[in-house]
Coordinates of C-alpha atoms in Angstrom, one line a residue:
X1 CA 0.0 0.0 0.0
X2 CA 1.2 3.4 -1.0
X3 CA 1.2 5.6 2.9
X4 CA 2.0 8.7 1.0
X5 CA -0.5 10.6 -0.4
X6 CA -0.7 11.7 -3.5
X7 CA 1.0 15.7 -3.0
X8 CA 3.5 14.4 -1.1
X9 CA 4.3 11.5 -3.7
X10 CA 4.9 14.5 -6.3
X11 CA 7.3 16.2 -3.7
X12 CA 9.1 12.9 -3.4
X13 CA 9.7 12.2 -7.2
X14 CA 10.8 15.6 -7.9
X15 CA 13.3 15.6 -5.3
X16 CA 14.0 12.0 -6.3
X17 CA 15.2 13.0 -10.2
X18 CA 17.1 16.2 -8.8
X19 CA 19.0 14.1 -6.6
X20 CA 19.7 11.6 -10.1
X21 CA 20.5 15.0 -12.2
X22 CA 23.3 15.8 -9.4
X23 CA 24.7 12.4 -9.0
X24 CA 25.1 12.2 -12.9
X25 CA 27.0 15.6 -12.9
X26 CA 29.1 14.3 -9.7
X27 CA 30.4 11.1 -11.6
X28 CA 30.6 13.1 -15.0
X29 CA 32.8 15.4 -13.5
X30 CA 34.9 13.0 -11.2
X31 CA 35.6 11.3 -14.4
X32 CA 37.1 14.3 -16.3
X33 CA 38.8 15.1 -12.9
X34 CA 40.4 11.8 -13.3
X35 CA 41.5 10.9 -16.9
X36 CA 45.1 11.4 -17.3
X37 CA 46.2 14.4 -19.6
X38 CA 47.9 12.0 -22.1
X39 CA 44.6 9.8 -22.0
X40 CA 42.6 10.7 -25.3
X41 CA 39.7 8.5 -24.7
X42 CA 38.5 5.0 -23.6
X43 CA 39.3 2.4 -25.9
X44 CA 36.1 1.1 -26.2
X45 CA 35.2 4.7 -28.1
X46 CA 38.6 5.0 -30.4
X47 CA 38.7 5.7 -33.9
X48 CA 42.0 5.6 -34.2
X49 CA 45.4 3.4 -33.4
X50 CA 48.2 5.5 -30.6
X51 CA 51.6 4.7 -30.8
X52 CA 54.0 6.2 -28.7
X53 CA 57.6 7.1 -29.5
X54 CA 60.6 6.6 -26.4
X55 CA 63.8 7.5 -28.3
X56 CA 67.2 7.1 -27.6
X57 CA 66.4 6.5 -23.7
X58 CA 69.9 5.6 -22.9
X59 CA 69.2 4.1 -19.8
X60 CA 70.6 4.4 -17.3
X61 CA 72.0 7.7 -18.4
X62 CA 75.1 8.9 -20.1
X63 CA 75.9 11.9 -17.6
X64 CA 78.4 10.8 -15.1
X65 CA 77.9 13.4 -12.6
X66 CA 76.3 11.2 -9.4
X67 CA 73.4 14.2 -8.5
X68 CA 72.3 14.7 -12.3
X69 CA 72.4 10.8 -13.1
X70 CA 69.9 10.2 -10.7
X71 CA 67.8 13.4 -11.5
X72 CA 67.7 12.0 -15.4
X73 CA 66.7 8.7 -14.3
X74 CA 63.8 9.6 -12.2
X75 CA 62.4 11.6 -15.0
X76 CA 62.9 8.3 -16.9
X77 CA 60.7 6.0 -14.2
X78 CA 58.0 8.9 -14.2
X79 CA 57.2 9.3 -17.4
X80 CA 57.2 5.3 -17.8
X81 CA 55.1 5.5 -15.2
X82 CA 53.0 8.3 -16.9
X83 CA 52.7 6.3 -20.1
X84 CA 51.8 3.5 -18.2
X85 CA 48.4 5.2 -17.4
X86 CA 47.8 5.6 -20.9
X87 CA 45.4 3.3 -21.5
X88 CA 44.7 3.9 -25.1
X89 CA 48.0 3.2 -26.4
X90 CA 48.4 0.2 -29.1
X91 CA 52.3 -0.2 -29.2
X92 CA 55.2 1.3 -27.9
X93 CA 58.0 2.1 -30.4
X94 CA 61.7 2.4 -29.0
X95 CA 63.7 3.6 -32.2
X96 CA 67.5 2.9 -31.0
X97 CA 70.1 4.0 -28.2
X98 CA 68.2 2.2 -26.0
X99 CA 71.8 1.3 -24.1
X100 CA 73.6 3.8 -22.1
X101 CA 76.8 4.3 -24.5
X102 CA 78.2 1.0 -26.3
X103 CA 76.7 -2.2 -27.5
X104 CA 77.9 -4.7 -24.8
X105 CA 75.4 -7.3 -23.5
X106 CA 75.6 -6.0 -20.3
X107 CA 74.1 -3.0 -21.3
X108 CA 71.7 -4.4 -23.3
X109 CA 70.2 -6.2 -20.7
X110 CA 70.2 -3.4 -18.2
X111 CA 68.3 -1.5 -20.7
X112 CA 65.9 -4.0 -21.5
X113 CA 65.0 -4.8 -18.1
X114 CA 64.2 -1.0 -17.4
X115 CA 62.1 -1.2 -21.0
X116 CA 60.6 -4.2 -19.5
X117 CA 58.1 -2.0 -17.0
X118 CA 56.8 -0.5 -20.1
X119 CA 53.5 -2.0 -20.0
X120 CA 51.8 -3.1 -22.9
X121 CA 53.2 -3.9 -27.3
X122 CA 56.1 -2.9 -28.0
X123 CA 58.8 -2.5 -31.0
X124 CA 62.2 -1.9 -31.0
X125 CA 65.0 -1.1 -33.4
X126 CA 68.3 -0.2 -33.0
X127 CA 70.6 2.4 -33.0
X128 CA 74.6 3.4 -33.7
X129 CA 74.6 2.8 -30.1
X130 CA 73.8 -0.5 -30.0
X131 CA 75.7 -1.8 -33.0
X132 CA 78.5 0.7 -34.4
X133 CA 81.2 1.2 -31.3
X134 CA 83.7 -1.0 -29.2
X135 CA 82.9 -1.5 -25.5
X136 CA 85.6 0.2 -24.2
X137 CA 85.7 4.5 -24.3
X138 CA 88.5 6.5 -25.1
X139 CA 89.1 9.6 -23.6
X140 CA 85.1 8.9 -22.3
X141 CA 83.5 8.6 -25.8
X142 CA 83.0 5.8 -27.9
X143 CA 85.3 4.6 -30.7
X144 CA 84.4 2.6 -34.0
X145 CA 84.1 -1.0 -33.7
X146 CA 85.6 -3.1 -36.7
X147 CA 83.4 -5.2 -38.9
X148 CA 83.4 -8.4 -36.9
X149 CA 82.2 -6.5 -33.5
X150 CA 79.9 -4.9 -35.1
X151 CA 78.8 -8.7 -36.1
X152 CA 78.8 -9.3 -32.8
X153 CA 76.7 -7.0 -31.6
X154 CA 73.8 -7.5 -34.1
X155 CA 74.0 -10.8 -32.8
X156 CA 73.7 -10.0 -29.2
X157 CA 71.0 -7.4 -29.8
X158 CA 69.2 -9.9 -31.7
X159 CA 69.0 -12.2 -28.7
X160 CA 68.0 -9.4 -26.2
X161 CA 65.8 -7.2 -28.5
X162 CA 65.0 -9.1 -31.6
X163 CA 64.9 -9.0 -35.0
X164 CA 66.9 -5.9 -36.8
X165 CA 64.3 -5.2 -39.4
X166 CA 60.7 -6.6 -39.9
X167 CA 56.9 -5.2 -40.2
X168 CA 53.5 -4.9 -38.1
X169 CA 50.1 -4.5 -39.4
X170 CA 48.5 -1.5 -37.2
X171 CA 44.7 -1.2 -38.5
X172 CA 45.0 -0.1 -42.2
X173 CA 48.7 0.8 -41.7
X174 CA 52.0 -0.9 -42.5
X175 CA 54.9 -0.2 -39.5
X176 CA 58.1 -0.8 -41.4
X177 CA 61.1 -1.1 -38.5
X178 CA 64.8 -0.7 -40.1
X179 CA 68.1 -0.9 -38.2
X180 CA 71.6 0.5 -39.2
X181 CA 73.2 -2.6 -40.6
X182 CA 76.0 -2.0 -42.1
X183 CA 78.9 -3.2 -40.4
X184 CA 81.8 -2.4 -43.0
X185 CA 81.0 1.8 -44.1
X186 CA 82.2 4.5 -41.8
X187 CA 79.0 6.1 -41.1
X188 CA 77.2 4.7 -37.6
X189 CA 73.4 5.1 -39.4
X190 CA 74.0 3.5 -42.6
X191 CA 71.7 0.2 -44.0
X192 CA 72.9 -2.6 -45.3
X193 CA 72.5 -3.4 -48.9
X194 CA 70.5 -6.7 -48.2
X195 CA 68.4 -4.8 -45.6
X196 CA 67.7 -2.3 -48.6
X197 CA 67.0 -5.0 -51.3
X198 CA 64.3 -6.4 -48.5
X199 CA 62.7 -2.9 -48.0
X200 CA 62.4 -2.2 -51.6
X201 CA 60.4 -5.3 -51.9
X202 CA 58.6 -5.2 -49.0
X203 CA 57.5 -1.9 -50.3
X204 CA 56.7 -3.2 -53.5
X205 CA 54.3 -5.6 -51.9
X206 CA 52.5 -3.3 -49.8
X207 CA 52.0 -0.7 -52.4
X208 CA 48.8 0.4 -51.9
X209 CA 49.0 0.6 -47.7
X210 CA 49.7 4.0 -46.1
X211 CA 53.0 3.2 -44.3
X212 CA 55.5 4.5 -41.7
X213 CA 58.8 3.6 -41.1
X214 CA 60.8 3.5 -38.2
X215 CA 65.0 4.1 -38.3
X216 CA 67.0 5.9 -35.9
X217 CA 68.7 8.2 -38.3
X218 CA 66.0 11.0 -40.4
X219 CA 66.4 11.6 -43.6
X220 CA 68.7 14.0 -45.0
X221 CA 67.5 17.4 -45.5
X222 CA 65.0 17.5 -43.0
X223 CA 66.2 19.9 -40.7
X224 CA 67.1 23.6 -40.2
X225 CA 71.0 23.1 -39.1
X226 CA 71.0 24.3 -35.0
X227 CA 74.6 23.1 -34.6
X228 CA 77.5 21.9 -36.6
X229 CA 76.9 18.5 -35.9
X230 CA 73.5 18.5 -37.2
X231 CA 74.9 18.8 -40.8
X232 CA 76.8 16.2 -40.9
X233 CA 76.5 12.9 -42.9
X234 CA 76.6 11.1 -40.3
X235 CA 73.4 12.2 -38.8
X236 CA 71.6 11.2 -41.6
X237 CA 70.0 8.1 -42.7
X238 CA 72.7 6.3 -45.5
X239 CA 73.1 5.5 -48.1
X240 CA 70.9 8.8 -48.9
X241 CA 71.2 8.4 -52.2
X242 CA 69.9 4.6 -52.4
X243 CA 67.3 5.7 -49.6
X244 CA 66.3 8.2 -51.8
X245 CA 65.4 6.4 -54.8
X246 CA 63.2 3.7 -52.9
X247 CA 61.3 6.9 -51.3
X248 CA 60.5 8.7 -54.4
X249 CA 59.1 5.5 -56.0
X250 CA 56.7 4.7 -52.8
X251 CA 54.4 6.9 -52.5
X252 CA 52.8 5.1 -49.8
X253 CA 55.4 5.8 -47.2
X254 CA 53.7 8.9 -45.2
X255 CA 55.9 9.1 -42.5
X256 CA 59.7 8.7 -41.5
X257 CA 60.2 8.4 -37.2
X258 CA 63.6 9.4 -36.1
X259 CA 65.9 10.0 -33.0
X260 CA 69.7 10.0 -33.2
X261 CA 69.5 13.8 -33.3
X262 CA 68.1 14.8 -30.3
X263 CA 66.3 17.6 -31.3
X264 CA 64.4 18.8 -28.5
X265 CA 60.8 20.5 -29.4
X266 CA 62.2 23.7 -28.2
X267 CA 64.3 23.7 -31.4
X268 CA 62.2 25.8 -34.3
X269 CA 63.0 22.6 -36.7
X270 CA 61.6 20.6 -34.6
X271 CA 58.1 20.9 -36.2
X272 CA 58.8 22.6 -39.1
X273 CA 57.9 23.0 -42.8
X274 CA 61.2 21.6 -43.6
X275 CA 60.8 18.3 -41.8
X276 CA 59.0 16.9 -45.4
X277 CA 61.2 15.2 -46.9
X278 CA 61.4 16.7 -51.0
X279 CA 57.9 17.9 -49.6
X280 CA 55.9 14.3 -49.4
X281 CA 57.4 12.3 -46.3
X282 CA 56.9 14.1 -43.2
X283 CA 60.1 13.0 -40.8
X284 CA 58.9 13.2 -37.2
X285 CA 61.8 13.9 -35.0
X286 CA 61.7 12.6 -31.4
X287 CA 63.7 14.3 -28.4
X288 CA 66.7 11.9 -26.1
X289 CA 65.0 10.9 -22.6
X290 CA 68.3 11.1 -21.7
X291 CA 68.2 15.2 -20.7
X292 CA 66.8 17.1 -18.0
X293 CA 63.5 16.2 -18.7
X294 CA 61.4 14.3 -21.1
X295 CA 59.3 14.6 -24.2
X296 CA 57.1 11.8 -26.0
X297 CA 55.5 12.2 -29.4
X298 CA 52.4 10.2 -29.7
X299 CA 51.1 9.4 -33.0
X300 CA 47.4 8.6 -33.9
X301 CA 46.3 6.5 -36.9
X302 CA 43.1 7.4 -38.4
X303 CA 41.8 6.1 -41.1
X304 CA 41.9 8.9 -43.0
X305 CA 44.7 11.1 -41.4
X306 CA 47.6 11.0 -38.8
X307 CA 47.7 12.9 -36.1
X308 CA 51.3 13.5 -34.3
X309 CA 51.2 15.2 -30.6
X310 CA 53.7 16.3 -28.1
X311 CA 53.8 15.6 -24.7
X312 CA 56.0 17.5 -22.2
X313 CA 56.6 15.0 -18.9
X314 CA 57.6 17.8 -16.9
X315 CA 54.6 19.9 -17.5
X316 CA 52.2 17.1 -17.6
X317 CA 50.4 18.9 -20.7
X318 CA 50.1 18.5 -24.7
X319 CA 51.9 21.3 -26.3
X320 CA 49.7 22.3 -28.7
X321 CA 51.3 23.8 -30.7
X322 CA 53.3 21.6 -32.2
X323 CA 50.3 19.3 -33.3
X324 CA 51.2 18.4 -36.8
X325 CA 48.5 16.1 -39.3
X326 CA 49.3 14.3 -42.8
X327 CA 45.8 13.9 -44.5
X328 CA 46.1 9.9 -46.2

């Protein structure tokens, strides 16, 4: 039996759906209070594939001094950490120097067990730091390895990391993952001729799929020179001229991801007009983790654009304005 009657019973359901209105707006806004600034949206509601870039980490850290060593790799562990709580992220890309200086297994495993708390896919490929230098410094920087350590080391890597080159289907998109080879040339970002002959047919294969590829090194001609180290061939993917002629007859490659540099987003070139390679391949440069603080570029497949964004770890915010799309 119903003891209220019947004014009081429209009293009751009209304070009844207020209090409903305000609980909604409570857990509306405790969600939004919640969400991580990196976080985009659940994954249930995504139109899109995330990747995000951690280049040339060089864990632990290259500095020496005891204070700043440990300051760098704190940053490291919290924006892990940060990423972490991204849960929208479909792979995580580590595009060489992963090691702290030289290609020794000992390092390699001391920088895989840090990558290792990265949760989650992941890819890796390396870099001139994992394959071009002996395992001993001189005068504190690293020297040329010959040919057979250099052998050596893409076997070691092989058995920590991987495989040097290969490919991974991301929705509609092709991820193409290249190493620096070469272990006979003088320059520490150069492919070998049988790794080229494989990505010109795998290329030629995939012909109609938007593609990126993945090498430590950009392309040449990419970047407004901030240093006279930029400039140099050495910084730059090689052989450029054989790299070149497999770009200009894909025209399904849409983006080049690179480290080695360590171009920082406070650099102009950084996200710049010149980063399109002879105006068709955008090259995304990626910042070292290995400063005083970190940067991560995430980059958002769509299926009818890509969508690259900045993060700054120290800030905990997107900087804007470096938001950069290639329309497919």
């Amino acid at each position: 039996m119903n003891l209220l009657n019947p004014r009081l019973r429209r009293f009751y359901r009209k304070d009844l759906s207020m209090f409903r209105s305000i609980l909604c707006f409570f857990l509306a806004f405790s969600c939004l209070a919640f969400a991580g600034c990196g976080q985009q949206s659940s994954p249930s509601e995504k139109e899109y594939e995330r990747i995000v870039v951690i280049s040339d980490l060089h864990y632990p850290s290259k500095t020496v001094d005891a204070a700043k060593r440990q300051a760098i790799i704190d940053n490291k562990v919290k924006a892990r950490d940060e990423i972490n709580g991204w849960s929208d992220v479909d792979l995580k890309v580590f595009p060489g120097d992963m090691v702290e200086m030289q290609g020794s297994m000992k390092q390699m495993e001391e920088a895989k067990q840090f990558i290792d708390g990265f949760t989650g896919e992941k890819a890796y490929l390396a870099g001139n730091h994992e394959l071009f230098y002996k395992e001993e410094l001189k005068n504190g920087k690293p020297v040329m390895a010959d040919p057979a350590l250099r052998k050596a080391h893409e076997e070691n890597y092989e058995k920590v990391f991987g495989p040097l080159h290969s490919t991974k289907k991301l929705g509609q998109y092709l991820l193409i993952f290249l190493s620096p080879e070469d272990t006979e040339g003088k320059f520490p970002v150069a492919m070998s001729k049988e790794e080229m002959e494989w990505l010109r047919k795998t290329l030629k294969e995939n012909s109609q799929t938007p593609t990126l590829i993945f090498y430590h090194a950009p392309l040449s001609d990419t970047m407004i020179p901030y240093n006279d180290k930029i400039g140099n061939p050495r910084n730059f993917a090689q052989p450029a001229g054989d790299i070149d002629l497999i770009l200009l007859t894909s025209p399904q490659v849409k983006l080049w991801v690179s480290g080695h540099t360590h171009t920082p987003p406070t650099q102009p070139t950084f996200a710049n007009e010149v980063n399109y390679y002879h105006g068709k391949i955008l090259d995304v440069y990626n910042p070292t983790w290995d400063g005083k603080q970190v940067w991560s570029n995430s980059i958002y497949l769509y299926k009818d654009k890509i969508v690259i964004k900045t993060f700054d770890h120290k800030k905990g915010e997107w900087m804007e304005n470096l938001t950069r799309t290639v329309t497919l």
